[in-house]
Amino acid sequence: PPKGGVKYSLEPYSNQQIENWKSSKRINVYENSAQLDLFVKRAIEDKGFTGKMFFGVVGNDLANAIETATGYNFTGRNVTLRADHVRKIFKSETARGQRAITANDFTLIPDVISEPEKIKKSTYNNRPAAEFIKVIDGSRVTVIAVDSGGSLDLYVQTMYASAKKEA
């Protein structure tokens, strides 16, 4: 994709799907960054919270871009973030040249996945994965999404960000 990234969008869920999930205590359908921020804060503060944020479905355009870059076909996968993954990412060690992930960084996930500057092939525990990379405010943000295998999820497993480059 050209510098600045190509804009893809995750396909929204149908009204019927949203209605079916309303009674679930675990499933949260992404609406906005404030709602995602509350989800992340609850995941960090409540170790027993097992919720899951659903961002949308990988549509054809994004799926084609992922397949071109990785060889993996993720068409129709739900892009999700589980509470236990929030806790794992939040307490992950930072490698040299990277900064610690903050609670606010999680609100970047939809933007990084739907408007990546680069998509790279990856694997995580022998499962197909894609790295979505985008520079935001001088920091290179990488979100790694992994194919769940059994279910129709492409879940956010980890993310990291480079330290800002000084001008």
PDB file of C-alpha atoms in Angstrom:
ATOM      1  CA  PRO A   1       0.000   0.000   0.000  1.00  0.00           C
ATOM      2  CA  PRO A   2       1.121   3.570  -0.542  1.00  0.00           C
ATOM      3  CA  LYS A   3       2.526   5.640   2.345  1.00  0.00           C
ATOM      4  CA  GLY A   4      -0.286   6.471   4.723  1.00  0.00           C
ATOM      5  CA  GLY A   5      -1.944   3.109   4.154  1.00  0.00           C
ATOM      6  CA  VAL A   6      -4.947   2.027   2.181  1.00  0.00           C
ATOM      7  CA  LYS A   7      -8.251   2.501   3.954  1.00  0.00           C
ATOM      8  CA  TYR A   8     -10.124  -0.753   4.404  1.00  0.00           C
ATOM      9  CA  SER A   9     -13.036  -1.225   6.669  1.00  0.00           C
ATOM     10  CA  LEU A  10     -14.136  -4.071   8.808  1.00  0.00           C
ATOM     11  CA  GLU A  11     -17.625  -5.062   7.811  1.00  0.00           C
ATOM     12  CA  PRO A  12     -20.215  -4.296  10.486  1.00  0.00           C
ATOM     13  CA  TYR A  13     -22.394  -6.933  12.078  1.00  0.00           C
ATOM     14  CA  SER A  14     -26.028  -7.260  11.070  1.00  0.00           C
ATOM     15  CA  ASN A  15     -28.727  -5.907  13.354  1.00  0.00           C
ATOM     16  CA  GLN A  16     -29.762  -9.524  13.959  1.00  0.00           C
ATOM     17  CA  GLN A  17     -26.256 -10.531  15.108  1.00  0.00           C
ATOM     18  CA  ILE A  18     -26.037  -7.499  17.404  1.00  0.00           C
ATOM     19  CA  GLU A  19     -29.478  -8.297  18.819  1.00  0.00           C
ATOM     20  CA  ASN A  20     -28.470 -11.949  19.402  1.00  0.00           C
ATOM     21  CA  TRP A  21     -25.359 -10.858  21.329  1.00  0.00           C
ATOM     22  CA  LYS A  22     -27.078  -8.186  23.466  1.00  0.00           C
ATOM     23  CA  SER A  23     -27.863 -10.620  26.270  1.00  0.00           C
ATOM     24  CA  SER A  24     -24.305 -11.986  26.373  1.00  0.00           C
ATOM     25  CA  LYS A  25     -22.229 -10.968  29.374  1.00  0.00           C
ATOM     26  CA  ARG A  26     -19.001 -11.718  27.449  1.00  0.00           C
ATOM     27  CA  ILE A  27     -19.529 -10.307  23.937  1.00  0.00           C
ATOM     28  CA  ASN A  28     -19.070  -6.596  23.316  1.00  0.00           C
ATOM     29  CA  VAL A  29     -19.579  -5.224  19.798  1.00  0.00           C
ATOM     30  CA  TYR A  30     -17.220  -2.303  19.112  1.00  0.00           C
ATOM     31  CA  GLU A  31     -18.981   1.045  18.881  1.00  0.00           C
ATOM     32  CA  ASN A  32     -16.294   3.638  19.633  1.00  0.00           C
ATOM     33  CA  SER A  33     -12.947   4.224  21.323  1.00  0.00           C
ATOM     34  CA  ALA A  34     -14.554   5.299  24.629  1.00  0.00           C
ATOM     35  CA  GLN A  35     -16.367   1.954  24.865  1.00  0.00           C
ATOM     36  CA  LEU A  36     -13.131   0.090  23.977  1.00  0.00           C
ATOM     37  CA  ASP A  37     -11.282   2.102  26.615  1.00  0.00           C
ATOM     38  CA  LEU A  38     -13.812   0.974  29.268  1.00  0.00           C
ATOM     39  CA  PHE A  39     -13.439  -2.646  28.094  1.00  0.00           C
ATOM     40  CA  VAL A  40      -9.630  -2.434  28.403  1.00  0.00           C
ATOM     41  CA  LYS A  41      -9.772  -0.802  31.847  1.00  0.00           C
ATOM     42  CA  ARG A  42     -12.167  -3.510  33.095  1.00  0.00           C
ATOM     43  CA  ALA A  43      -9.927  -6.249  31.641  1.00  0.00           C
ATOM     44  CA  ILE A  44      -6.906  -4.794  33.457  1.00  0.00           C
ATOM     45  CA  GLU A  45      -8.660  -4.200  36.791  1.00  0.00           C
ATOM     46  CA  ASP A  46     -10.822  -7.350  36.933  1.00  0.00           C
ATOM     47  CA  LYS A  47      -8.676 -10.480  36.505  1.00  0.00           C
ATOM     48  CA  GLY A  48     -11.840 -12.614  36.388  1.00  0.00           C
ATOM     49  CA  PHE A  49     -13.346 -10.690  33.461  1.00  0.00           C
ATOM     50  CA  THR A  50     -13.581 -12.933  30.395  1.00  0.00           C
ATOM     51  CA  GLY A  51     -15.171 -10.519  27.948  1.00  0.00           C
ATOM     52  CA  LYS A  52     -14.424 -10.265  24.274  1.00  0.00           C
ATOM     53  CA  MET A  53     -14.584  -7.211  21.989  1.00  0.00           C
ATOM     54  CA  PHE A  54     -15.804  -7.823  18.435  1.00  0.00           C
ATOM     55  CA  PHE A  55     -14.533  -5.138  16.020  1.00  0.00           C
ATOM     56  CA  GLY A  56     -16.118  -6.396  12.798  1.00  0.00           C
ATOM     57  CA  VAL A  57     -15.663  -8.916  10.012  1.00  0.00           C
ATOM     58  CA  VAL A  58     -12.723  -9.087   7.594  1.00  0.00           C
ATOM     59  CA  GLY A  59     -14.302  -8.100   4.276  1.00  0.00           C
ATOM     60  CA  ASN A  60     -13.114  -8.915   0.771  1.00  0.00           C
ATOM     61  CA  ASP A  61     -10.836  -5.887   0.237  1.00  0.00           C
ATOM     62  CA  LEU A  62      -8.947  -6.316   3.493  1.00  0.00           C
ATOM     63  CA  ALA A  63      -8.924 -10.108   3.060  1.00  0.00           C
ATOM     64  CA  ASN A  64      -7.387  -9.717  -0.403  1.00  0.00           C
ATOM     65  CA  ALA A  65      -4.685  -7.404   0.959  1.00  0.00           C
ATOM     66  CA  ILE A  66      -3.913  -9.856   3.777  1.00  0.00           C
ATOM     67  CA  GLU A  67      -3.828 -12.800   1.373  1.00  0.00           C
ATOM     68  CA  THR A  68      -1.543 -10.944  -1.053  1.00  0.00           C
ATOM     69  CA  ALA A  69       0.891 -10.128   1.777  1.00  0.00           C
ATOM     70  CA  THR A  70       0.696 -13.402   3.707  1.00  0.00           C
ATOM     71  CA  GLY A  71      -0.906 -16.132   1.596  1.00  0.00           C
ATOM     72  CA  TYR A  72      -3.535 -16.564   4.347  1.00  0.00           C
ATOM     73  CA  ASN A  73      -7.237 -16.262   3.611  1.00  0.00           C
ATOM     74  CA  PHE A  74      -8.999 -14.558   6.531  1.00  0.00           C
ATOM     75  CA  THR A  75     -12.203 -13.648   4.662  1.00  0.00           C
ATOM     76  CA  GLY A  76     -15.199 -13.553   6.992  1.00  0.00           C
ATOM     77  CA  ARG A  77     -13.177 -13.790  10.221  1.00  0.00           C
ATOM     78  CA  ASN A  78     -14.327 -11.769  13.227  1.00  0.00           C
ATOM     79  CA  VAL A  79     -11.574  -9.440  14.445  1.00  0.00           C
ATOM     80  CA  THR A  80     -11.667  -9.790  18.223  1.00  0.00           C
ATOM     81  CA  LEU A  81      -9.813  -8.822  21.379  1.00  0.00           C
ATOM     82  CA  ARG A  82     -10.152 -10.993  24.477  1.00  0.00           C
ATOM     83  CA  ALA A  83      -9.827  -9.640  28.021  1.00  0.00           C
ATOM     84  CA  ASP A  84      -7.046 -12.115  28.859  1.00  0.00           C
ATOM     85  CA  HIS A  85      -5.080 -10.902  25.829  1.00  0.00           C
ATOM     86  CA  VAL A  86      -5.462  -7.314  27.062  1.00  0.00           C
ATOM     87  CA  ARG A  87      -3.869  -8.356  30.357  1.00  0.00           C
ATOM     88  CA  LYS A  88      -1.078 -10.255  28.554  1.00  0.00           C
ATOM     89  CA  ILE A  89      -0.284  -7.344  26.217  1.00  0.00           C
ATOM     90  CA  PHE A  90      -0.422  -4.820  29.034  1.00  0.00           C
ATOM     91  CA  LYS A  91       2.113  -6.638  31.176  1.00  0.00           C
ATOM     92  CA  SER A  92       4.372  -7.795  28.316  1.00  0.00           C
ATOM     93  CA  GLU A  93       8.035  -7.044  28.532  1.00  0.00           C
ATOM     94  CA  THR A  94       9.154  -4.296  26.199  1.00  0.00           C
ATOM     95  CA  ALA A  95      11.963  -5.085  23.822  1.00  0.00           C
ATOM     96  CA  ARG A  96      14.753  -2.627  23.182  1.00  0.00           C
ATOM     97  CA  GLY A  97      13.598   0.305  21.073  1.00  0.00           C
ATOM     98  CA  GLN A  98      10.001  -0.209  22.106  1.00  0.00           C
ATOM     99  CA  ARG A  99       7.873   1.486  24.683  1.00  0.00           C
ATOM    100  CA  ALA A 100       5.379  -0.042  27.061  1.00  0.00           C
ATOM    101  CA  ILE A 101       1.841  -0.381  25.734  1.00  0.00           C
ATOM    102  CA  THR A 102      -0.609   1.896  27.531  1.00  0.00           C
ATOM    103  CA  ALA A 103      -4.340   1.420  28.026  1.00  0.00           C
ATOM    104  CA  ASN A 104      -4.915   4.166  25.424  1.00  0.00           C
ATOM    105  CA  ASP A 105      -2.928   2.240  22.805  1.00  0.00           C
ATOM    106  CA  PHE A 106      -5.693  -0.349  22.570  1.00  0.00           C
ATOM    107  CA  THR A 107      -7.957   2.268  20.979  1.00  0.00           C
ATOM    108  CA  LEU A 108      -5.533   2.256  18.003  1.00  0.00           C
ATOM    109  CA  ILE A 109      -6.341  -1.374  17.093  1.00  0.00           C
ATOM    110  CA  PRO A 110      -9.248  -0.686  14.692  1.00  0.00           C
ATOM    111  CA  ASP A 111      -7.235   2.043  12.934  1.00  0.00           C
ATOM    112  CA  VAL A 112      -4.081  -0.070  12.579  1.00  0.00           C
ATOM    113  CA  ILE A 113      -6.017  -3.059  11.194  1.00  0.00           C
ATOM    114  CA  SER A 114      -8.305  -1.088   8.876  1.00  0.00           C
ATOM    115  CA  GLU A 115      -5.616   1.306   7.595  1.00  0.00           C
ATOM    116  CA  PRO A 116      -2.246  -0.470   7.751  1.00  0.00           C
ATOM    117  CA  GLU A 117       0.821   0.882   6.017  1.00  0.00           C
ATOM    118  CA  LYS A 118       2.163  -2.655   5.835  1.00  0.00           C
ATOM    119  CA  ILE A 119       0.879  -6.191   6.357  1.00  0.00           C
ATOM    120  CA  LYS A 120       3.392  -8.971   7.052  1.00  0.00           C
ATOM    121  CA  LYS A 121       3.109 -12.738   7.255  1.00  0.00           C
ATOM    122  CA  SER A 122       3.610 -14.133  10.724  1.00  0.00           C
ATOM    123  CA  THR A 123       2.825 -17.153  12.863  1.00  0.00           C
ATOM    124  CA  TYR A 124       1.991 -17.464  16.526  1.00  0.00           C
ATOM    125  CA  ASN A 125       2.203 -20.871  18.234  1.00  0.00           C
ATOM    126  CA  ASN A 126       2.193 -22.467  14.763  1.00  0.00           C
ATOM    127  CA  ARG A 127      -1.022 -20.676  13.761  1.00  0.00           C
ATOM    128  CA  PRO A 128      -1.295 -18.341  10.761  1.00  0.00           C
ATOM    129  CA  ALA A 129      -1.059 -14.684  11.777  1.00  0.00           C
ATOM    130  CA  ALA A 130      -0.802 -11.275  10.177  1.00  0.00           C
ATOM    131  CA  GLU A 131       1.142  -8.268  11.423  1.00  0.00           C
ATOM    132  CA  PHE A 132      -0.579  -4.953  10.768  1.00  0.00           C
ATOM    133  CA  ILE A 133       1.866  -2.038  10.954  1.00  0.00           C
ATOM    134  CA  LYS A 134       1.175   1.693  10.979  1.00  0.00           C
ATOM    135  CA  VAL A 135       3.113   4.749  12.135  1.00  0.00           C
ATOM    136  CA  ILE A 136       0.964   6.888  14.429  1.00  0.00           C
ATOM    137  CA  ASP A 137       2.321  10.093  15.981  1.00  0.00           C
ATOM    138  CA  GLY A 138       5.893   9.063  15.194  1.00  0.00           C
ATOM    139  CA  SER A 139       5.536   5.640  16.809  1.00  0.00           C
ATOM    140  CA  ARG A 140       5.410   2.433  14.757  1.00  0.00           C
ATOM    141  CA  VAL A 141       2.450   0.442  16.071  1.00  0.00           C
ATOM    142  CA  THR A 142       2.205  -3.278  15.265  1.00  0.00           C
ATOM    143  CA  VAL A 143      -0.882  -5.376  15.938  1.00  0.00           C
ATOM    144  CA  ILE A 144      -0.553  -9.126  15.481  1.00  0.00           C
ATOM    145  CA  ALA A 145      -3.795 -10.952  14.768  1.00  0.00           C
ATOM    146  CA  VAL A 146      -3.876 -14.750  14.876  1.00  0.00           C
ATOM    147  CA  ASP A 147      -6.265 -17.178  13.201  1.00  0.00           C
ATOM    148  CA  SER A 148      -8.106 -18.977  15.999  1.00  0.00           C
ATOM    149  CA  GLY A 149      -8.320 -22.179  14.011  1.00  0.00           C
ATOM    150  CA  GLY A 150     -11.605 -23.624  15.198  1.00  0.00           C
ATOM    151  CA  SER A 151     -13.832 -20.570  15.494  1.00  0.00           C
ATOM    152  CA  LEU A 152     -14.244 -17.782  12.987  1.00  0.00           C
ATOM    153  CA  ASP A 153     -12.005 -15.393  14.936  1.00  0.00           C
ATOM    154  CA  LEU A 154      -8.916 -13.513  13.937  1.00  0.00           C
ATOM    155  CA  TYR A 155      -7.935 -12.433  17.415  1.00  0.00           C
ATOM    156  CA  VAL A 156      -5.540  -9.711  18.499  1.00  0.00           C
ATOM    157  CA  GLN A 157      -2.824 -11.664  20.291  1.00  0.00           C
ATOM    158  CA  THR A 158      -0.264  -8.957  20.901  1.00  0.00           C
ATOM    159  CA  MET A 159       0.767  -5.458  19.968  1.00  0.00           C
ATOM    160  CA  TYR A 160       3.810  -3.292  20.407  1.00  0.00           C
ATOM    161  CA  ALA A 161       4.958   0.211  19.615  1.00  0.00           C
ATOM    162  CA  SER A 162       8.347   1.702  18.910  1.00  0.00           C
ATOM    163  CA  ALA A 163       9.659   4.581  20.957  1.00  0.00           C
ATOM    164  CA  LYS A 164       8.889   7.888  19.257  1.00  0.00           C
ATOM    165  CA  LYS A 165      11.564   9.151  16.953  1.00  0.00           C
ATOM    166  CA  GLU A 166      12.795  12.577  18.055  1.00  0.00           C
ATOM    167  CA  ALA A 167      12.659  15.173  15.297  1.00  0.00           C
TER     168      ALA A 167
END
